[in-house]
Coordinates of C-alpha atoms and ligand atoms in Angstrom, one line a residue:
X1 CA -58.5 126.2 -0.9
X2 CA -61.1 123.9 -0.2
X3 CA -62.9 121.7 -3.1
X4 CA -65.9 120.6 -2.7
X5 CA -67.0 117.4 -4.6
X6 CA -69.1 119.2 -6.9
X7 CA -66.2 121.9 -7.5
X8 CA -64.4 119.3 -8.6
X9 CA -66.1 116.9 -10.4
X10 CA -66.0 117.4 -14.2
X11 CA -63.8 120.6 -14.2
X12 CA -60.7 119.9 -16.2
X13 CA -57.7 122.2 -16.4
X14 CA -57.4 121.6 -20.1
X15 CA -58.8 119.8 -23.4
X16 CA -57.7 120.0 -26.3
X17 CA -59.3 117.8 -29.3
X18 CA -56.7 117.7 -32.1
X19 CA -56.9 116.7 -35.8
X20 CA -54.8 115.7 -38.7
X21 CA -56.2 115.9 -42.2
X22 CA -52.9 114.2 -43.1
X23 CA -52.8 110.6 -41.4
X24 CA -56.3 110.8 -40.3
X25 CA -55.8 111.3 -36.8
X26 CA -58.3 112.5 -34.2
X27 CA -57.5 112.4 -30.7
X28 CA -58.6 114.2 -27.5
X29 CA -56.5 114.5 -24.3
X30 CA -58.2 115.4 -21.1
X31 CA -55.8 116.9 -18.2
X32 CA -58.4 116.6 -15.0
X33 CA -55.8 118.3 -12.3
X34 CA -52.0 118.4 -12.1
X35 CA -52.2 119.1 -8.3
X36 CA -50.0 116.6 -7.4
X37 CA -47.9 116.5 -10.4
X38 CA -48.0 116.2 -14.1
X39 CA -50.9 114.5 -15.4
X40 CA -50.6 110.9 -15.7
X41 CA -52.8 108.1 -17.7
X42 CA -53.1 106.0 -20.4
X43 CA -53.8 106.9 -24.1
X44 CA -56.6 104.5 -25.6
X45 CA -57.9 103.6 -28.9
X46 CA -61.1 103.0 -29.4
X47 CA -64.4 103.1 -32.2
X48 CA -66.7 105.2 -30.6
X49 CA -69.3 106.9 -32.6
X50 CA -68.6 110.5 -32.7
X51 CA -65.8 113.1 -30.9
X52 CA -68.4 113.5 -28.1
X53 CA -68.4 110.3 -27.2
X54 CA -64.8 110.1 -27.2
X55 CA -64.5 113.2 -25.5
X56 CA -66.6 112.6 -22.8
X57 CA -64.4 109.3 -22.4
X58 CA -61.7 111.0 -22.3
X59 CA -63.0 113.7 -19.8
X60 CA -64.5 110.9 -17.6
X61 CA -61.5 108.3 -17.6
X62 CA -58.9 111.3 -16.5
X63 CA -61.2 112.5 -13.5
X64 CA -60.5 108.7 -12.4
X65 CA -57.2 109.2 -12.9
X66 CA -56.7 112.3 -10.4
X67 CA -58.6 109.8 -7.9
X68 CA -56.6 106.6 -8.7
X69 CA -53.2 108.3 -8.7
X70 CA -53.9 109.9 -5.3
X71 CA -55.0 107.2 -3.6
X72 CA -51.8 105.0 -4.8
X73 CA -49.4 107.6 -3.5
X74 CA -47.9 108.3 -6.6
X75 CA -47.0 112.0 -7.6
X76 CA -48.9 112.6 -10.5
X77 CA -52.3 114.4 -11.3
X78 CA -54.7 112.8 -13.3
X79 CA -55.2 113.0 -17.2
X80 CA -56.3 110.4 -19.7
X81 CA -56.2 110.4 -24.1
X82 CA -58.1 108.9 -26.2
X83 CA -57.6 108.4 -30.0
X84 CA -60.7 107.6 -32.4
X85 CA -59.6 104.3 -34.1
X86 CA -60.3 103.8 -38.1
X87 CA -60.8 100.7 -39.1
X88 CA -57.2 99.7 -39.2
X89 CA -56.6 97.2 -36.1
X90 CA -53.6 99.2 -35.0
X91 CA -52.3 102.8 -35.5
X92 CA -50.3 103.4 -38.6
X93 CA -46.9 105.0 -38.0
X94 CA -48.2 108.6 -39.4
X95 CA -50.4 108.4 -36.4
X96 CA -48.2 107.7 -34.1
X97 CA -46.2 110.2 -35.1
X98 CA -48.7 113.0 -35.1
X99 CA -50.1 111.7 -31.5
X100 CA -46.0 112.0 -30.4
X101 CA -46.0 115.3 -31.4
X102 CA -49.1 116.9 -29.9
X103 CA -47.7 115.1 -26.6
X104 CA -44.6 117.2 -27.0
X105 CA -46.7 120.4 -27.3
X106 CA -48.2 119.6 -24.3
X107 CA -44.5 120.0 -22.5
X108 CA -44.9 117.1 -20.0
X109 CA -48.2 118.3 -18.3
X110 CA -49.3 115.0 -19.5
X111 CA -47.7 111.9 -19.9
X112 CA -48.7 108.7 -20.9
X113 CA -48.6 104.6 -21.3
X114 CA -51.0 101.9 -23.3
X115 CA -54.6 101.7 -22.6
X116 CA -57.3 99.5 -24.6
X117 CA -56.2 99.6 -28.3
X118 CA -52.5 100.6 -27.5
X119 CA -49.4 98.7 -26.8
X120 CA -45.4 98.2 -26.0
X121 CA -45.2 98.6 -29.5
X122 CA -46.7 101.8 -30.0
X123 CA -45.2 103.4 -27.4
X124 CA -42.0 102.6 -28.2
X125 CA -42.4 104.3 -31.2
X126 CA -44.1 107.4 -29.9
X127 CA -41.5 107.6 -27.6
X128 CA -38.6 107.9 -30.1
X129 CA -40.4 111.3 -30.6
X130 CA -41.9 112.3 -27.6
X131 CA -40.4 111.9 -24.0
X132 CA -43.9 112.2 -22.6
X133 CA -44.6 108.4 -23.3
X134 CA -43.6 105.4 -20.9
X135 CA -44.9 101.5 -20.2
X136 CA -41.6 100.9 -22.7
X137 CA -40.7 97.6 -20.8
X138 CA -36.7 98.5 -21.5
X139 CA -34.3 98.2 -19.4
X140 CA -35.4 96.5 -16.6
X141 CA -38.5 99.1 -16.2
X142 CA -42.4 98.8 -16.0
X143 CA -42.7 98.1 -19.2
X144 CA -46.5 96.5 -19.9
X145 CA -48.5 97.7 -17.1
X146 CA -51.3 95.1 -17.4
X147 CA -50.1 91.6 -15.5
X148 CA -49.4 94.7 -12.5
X149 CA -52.8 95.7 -12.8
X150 CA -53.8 92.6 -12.4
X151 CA -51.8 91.4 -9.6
X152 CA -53.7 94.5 -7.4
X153 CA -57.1 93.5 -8.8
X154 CA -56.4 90.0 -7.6
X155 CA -55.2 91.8 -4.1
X156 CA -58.3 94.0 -4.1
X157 CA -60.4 91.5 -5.0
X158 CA -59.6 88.6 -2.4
X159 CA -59.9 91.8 0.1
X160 CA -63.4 92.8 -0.5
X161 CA -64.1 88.7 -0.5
X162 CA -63.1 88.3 2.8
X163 CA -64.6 91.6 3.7
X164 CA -68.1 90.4 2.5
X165 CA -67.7 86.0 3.0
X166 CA -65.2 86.0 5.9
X167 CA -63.1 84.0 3.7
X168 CA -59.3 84.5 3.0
X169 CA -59.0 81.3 0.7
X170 CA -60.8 81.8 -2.9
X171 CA -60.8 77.8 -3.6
X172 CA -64.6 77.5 -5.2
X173 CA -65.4 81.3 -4.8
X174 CA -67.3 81.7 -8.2
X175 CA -65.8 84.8 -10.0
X176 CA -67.4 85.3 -13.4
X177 CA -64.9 87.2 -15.5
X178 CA -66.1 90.1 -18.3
X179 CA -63.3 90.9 -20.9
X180 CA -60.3 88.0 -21.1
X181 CA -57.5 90.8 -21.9
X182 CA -54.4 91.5 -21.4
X183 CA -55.7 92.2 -17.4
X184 CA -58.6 89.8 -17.9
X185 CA -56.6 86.6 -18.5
X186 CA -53.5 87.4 -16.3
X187 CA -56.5 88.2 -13.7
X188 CA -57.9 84.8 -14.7
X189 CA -54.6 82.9 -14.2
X190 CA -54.4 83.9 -10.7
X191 CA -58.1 83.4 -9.9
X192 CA -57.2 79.7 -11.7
X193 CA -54.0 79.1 -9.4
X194 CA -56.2 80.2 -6.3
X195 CA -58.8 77.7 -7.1
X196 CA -61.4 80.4 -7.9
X197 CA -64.0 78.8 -9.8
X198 CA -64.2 80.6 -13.2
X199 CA -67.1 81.5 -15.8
X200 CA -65.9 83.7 -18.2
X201 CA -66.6 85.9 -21.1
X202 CA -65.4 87.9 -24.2
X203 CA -66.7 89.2 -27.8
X204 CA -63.3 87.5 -28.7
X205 CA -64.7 83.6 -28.9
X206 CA -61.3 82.1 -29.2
X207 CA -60.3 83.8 -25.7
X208 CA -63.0 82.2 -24.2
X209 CA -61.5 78.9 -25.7
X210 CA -58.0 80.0 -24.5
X211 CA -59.6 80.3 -20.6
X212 CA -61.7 77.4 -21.1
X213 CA -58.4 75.2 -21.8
X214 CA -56.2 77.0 -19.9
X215 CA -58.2 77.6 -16.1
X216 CA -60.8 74.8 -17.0
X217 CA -63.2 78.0 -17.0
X218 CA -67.1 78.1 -18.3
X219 CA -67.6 80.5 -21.1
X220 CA -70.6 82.4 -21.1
X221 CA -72.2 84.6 -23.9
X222 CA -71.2 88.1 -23.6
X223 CA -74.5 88.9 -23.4
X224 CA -75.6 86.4 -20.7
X225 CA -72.9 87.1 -18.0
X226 CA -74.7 89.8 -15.9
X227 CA -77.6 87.1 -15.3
X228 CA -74.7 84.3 -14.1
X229 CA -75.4 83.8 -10.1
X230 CA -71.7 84.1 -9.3
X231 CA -69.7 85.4 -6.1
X232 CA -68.4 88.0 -7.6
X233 CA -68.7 89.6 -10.5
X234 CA -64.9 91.2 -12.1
X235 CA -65.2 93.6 -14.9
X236 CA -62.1 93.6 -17.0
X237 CA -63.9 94.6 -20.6
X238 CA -65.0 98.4 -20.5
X239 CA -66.4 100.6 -18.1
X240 CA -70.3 102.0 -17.6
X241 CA -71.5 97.8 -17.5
X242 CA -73.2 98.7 -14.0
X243 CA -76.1 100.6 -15.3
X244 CA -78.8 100.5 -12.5
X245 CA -80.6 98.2 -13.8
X246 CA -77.7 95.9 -13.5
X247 CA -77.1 96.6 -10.3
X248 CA -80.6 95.9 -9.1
X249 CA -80.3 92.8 -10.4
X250 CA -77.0 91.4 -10.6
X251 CA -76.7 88.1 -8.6
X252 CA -73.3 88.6 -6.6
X253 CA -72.2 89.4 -3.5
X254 CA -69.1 91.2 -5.1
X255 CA -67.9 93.5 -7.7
X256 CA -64.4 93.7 -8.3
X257 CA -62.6 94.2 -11.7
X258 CA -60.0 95.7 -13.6
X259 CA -62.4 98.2 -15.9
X260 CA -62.4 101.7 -15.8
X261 CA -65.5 103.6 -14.6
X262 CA -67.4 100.4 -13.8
X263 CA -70.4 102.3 -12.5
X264 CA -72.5 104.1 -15.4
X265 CA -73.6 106.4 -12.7
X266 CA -73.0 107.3 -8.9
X267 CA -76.4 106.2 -8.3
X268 CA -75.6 102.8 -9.4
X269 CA -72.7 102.9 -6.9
X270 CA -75.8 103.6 -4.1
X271 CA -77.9 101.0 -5.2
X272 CA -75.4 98.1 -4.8
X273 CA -74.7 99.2 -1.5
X274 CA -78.1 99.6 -0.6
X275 CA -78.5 95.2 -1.7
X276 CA -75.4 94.7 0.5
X277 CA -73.3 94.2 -2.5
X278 CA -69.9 95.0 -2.3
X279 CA -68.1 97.1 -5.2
X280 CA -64.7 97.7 -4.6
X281 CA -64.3 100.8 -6.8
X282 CA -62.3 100.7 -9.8
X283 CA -59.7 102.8 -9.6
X284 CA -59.0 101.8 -6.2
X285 CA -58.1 98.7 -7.0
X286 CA -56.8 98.8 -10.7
X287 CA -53.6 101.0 -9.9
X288 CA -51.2 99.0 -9.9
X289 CA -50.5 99.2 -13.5
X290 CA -49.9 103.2 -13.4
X291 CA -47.9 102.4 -9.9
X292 CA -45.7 100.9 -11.9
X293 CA -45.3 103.2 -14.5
X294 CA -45.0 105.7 -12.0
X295 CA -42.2 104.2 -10.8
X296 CA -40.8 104.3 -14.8
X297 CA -40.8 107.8 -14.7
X298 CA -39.5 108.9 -11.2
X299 CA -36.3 106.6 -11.8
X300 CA -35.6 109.0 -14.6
X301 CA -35.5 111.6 -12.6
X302 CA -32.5 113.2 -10.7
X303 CA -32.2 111.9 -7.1
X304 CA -34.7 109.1 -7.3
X305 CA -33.0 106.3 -5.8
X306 CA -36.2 104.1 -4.1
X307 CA -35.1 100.4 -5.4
X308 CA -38.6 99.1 -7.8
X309 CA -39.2 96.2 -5.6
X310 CA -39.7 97.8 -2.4
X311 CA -41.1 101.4 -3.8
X312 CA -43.5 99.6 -6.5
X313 CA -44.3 96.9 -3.8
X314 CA -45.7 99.0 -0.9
X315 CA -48.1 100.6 -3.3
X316 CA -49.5 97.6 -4.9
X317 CA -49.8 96.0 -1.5
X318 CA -51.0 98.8 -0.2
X319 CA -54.5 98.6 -2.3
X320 CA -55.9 95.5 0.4
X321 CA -55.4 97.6 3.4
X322 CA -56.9 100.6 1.2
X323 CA -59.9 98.6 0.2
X324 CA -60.8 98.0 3.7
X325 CA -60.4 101.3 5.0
X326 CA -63.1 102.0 2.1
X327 CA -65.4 99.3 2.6
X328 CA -65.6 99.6 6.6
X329 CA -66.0 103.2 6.4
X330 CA -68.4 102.8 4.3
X331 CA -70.3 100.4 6.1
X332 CA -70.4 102.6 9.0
X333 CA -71.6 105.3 6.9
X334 CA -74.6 103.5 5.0
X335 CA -73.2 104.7 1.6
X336 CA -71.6 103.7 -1.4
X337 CA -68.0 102.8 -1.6
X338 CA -67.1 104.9 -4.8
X339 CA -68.3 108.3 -2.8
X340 CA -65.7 107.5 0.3
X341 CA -63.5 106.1 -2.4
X342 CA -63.8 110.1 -4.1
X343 CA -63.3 111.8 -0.9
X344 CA -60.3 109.7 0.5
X345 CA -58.8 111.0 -2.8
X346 CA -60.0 114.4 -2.8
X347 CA -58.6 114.7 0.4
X348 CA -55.0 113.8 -0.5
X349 CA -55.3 116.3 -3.4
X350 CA -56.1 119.1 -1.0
X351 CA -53.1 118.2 0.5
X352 CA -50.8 118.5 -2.3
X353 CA -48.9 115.6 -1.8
X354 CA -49.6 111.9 -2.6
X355 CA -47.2 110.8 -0.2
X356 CA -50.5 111.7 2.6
X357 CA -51.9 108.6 1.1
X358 CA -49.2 106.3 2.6
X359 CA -50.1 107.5 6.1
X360 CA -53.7 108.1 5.6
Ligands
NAI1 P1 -57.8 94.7 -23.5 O1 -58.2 95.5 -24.7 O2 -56.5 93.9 -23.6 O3 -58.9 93.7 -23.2 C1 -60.3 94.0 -23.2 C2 -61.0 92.8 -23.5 O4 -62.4 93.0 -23.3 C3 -60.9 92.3 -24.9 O5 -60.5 90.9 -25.0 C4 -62.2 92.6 -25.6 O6 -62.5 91.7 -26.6 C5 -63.1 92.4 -24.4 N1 -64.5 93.0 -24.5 C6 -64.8 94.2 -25.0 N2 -66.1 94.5 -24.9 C7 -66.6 93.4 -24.4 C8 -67.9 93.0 -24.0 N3 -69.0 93.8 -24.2 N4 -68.1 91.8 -23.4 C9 -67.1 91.0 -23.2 N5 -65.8 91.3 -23.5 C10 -65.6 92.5 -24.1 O7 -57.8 95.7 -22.3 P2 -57.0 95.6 -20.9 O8 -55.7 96.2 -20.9 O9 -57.1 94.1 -20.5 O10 -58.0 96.5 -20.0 C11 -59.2 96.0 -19.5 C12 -59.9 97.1 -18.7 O11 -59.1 97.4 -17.6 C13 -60.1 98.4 -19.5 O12 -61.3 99.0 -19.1 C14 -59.0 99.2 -19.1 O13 -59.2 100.6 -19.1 C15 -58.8 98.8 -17.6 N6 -57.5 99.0 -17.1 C16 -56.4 98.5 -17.7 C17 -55.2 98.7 -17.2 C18 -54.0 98.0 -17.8 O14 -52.9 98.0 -17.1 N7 -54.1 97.4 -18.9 C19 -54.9 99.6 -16.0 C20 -56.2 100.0 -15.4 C21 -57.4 99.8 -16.0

């Protein structure tokens, strides 16, 4: 069968929006395609305003994950959940309990690990009820996705620098840094040790503080980043910040970050590359966090016997040479980097295995 782009694009395999008069719970989980295994991705928390938005969140964040899970060479399909947060700062354990449960009706099409909102802690608990949940951090194993994640930004990022300055070395490349998170600051503490020079941002004030004293970092308001002349601009808060308005105008010659769904639209995507600036797309360069939850789950499995190093390794290492297959061919195409970005993936999903993306 052949997919088309537009085939594929926004048609999930299954939704389901649940509720739970009891605890209070409403939560969404979006399975995008299971093509190349179970669907795999992250279960966030969040305050949006209504179920729609968090539906269409959720329906948005797990087509990225079919993409980003394909082009990591990991064998999972892509899915995402998203739970609507009260205004309690973490889940209460009735929650988490409910959450564990729908996961288990859900038999293992979808399985999950922390996102925004949701931590070691939580899943831990979930997954004294549900088997479905990993990013435990026990024994040895993945355990917190996020300093991963940002290890392959970092990689990504230095790769579309030297695609775009011809530089290898990042001492006095100006990065200005949205969203000083768990991804944000590790990203930051690399950036730091590499000599990057930093201007960062956050809602969070005293993280700003934290990066000032830690990287010797500016802090910027969170409103007046996207006007900071800057090398490259990395994304680590949420995703849709590169409206196209901002990307008309953003003054960088880069845009690489940890967020999810960076661009608000594809057309976004086509305007930065029509300015010559160089987006390295998200989920392209933000895997290696599910990489190395992947590699949680397969050791569970019968006849798994790849040692973490050198199986979690490859794949993280393998997002620089990735990048640049991306950014040259689209170069030589005149087009945005997210669309070959999409059709590198869709490709590897036709196949039906992800293991096409280590030779492609
Ligand atoms: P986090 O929740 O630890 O950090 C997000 C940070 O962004 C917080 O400090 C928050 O205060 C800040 N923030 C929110 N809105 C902001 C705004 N408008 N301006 C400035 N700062 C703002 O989340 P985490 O785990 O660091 O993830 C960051 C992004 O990376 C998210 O989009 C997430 O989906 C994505 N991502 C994370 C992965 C992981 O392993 N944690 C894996 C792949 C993607």
């Amino acid at each position: 069968m052949d997919m088309g782009m537009e085939d594929f694009h926004g048609k999930h395999e299954r939704v389901e929006i649940y509720r739970d008069e009891r605890s209070g719970l409403v939560a969404i989980v979006a399975i995008h395609s299971t093509r190349l295994g179970p669907a795999a991705g992250g279960c966030r928390r969040w305050q949006y305003s209504d179920v729609h938005a968090a539906r269409l969140d959720a329906l948005r964040l797990s087509e990225g994950m079919t993409y980003k899970n394909a082009l990591a060479a990991i064998p999972f399909g892509g899915g995402k959940s998203v739970i609507m947060a009260d205004g309690d700062p973490r889940p209460c354990a009735g929650q988490l309990y409910q959450f564990a449960t729908w996961l288990n009706e859900l038999e293992g099409d979808y399985l999950t690990a922390e996102d925004v909102g949701m931590g070691t802690v939580e899943m831990r608990t979930m997954a004294a009820i549900s088997p479905h949940v990993f990013g435990l951090g026990l024994d040895g194993a993945g355990g917190d996705p996020s300093p991963h994640t940002a290890y392959g930004v970092f990689l990504g990022l230095k790769a579309a620098v030297r695609h775009k300055l011809g530089v290898d070395d990042l001492r006095g490349v100006r990065v200005a840094v949205q969203g000083l998170g768990a991804v944000g600051m590790s990203l930051c503490e690399l950036l730091a040790a590499s000599g990057a020079d930093l201007r960062v941002t956050d809602i969070d004030m005293q993280r700003v503080v934290q990066a000032q004293q830690r990287f010797s970092a500016s802090g910027v308001a969170p409103d007046m980043l996207l006007n900071e002349p800057a090398d490259v601009f990395a994304p680590c808060a949420l995703g849709g910040v590169v409206t196209e308005d901002v990307a008309h105008n953003l003054d960088v010659s880069v845009v690489a970050g940890a967020a999810n769904n960076q661009l608000a639209t594809p057309a976004a995507g086509e305007i930065l590359a029509g300015r010559g600036v160089v987006y390295a797309p998200d989920f392209v360069i933000n895997a290696a966090g599910v990489i190395s939850v992947a590699y949680e789950i397969l050791s569970q499995r019968e006849h798994f016997a790849h040692a973490r190093e050198c199986w979690v390794g490859k794949r993280i290492h393998g997002i620089s040479a990735r990048l640049h297959d991306i950014l040259t061919t689209a170069d030589a195409r005149a087009c945005s980097t997210e669309r070959v970005a999409r059709q590198m993936a869709l490709k590897i999903v036709e196949s039906g295995s992800a293991d096409s993306a280590i030779a492609a």
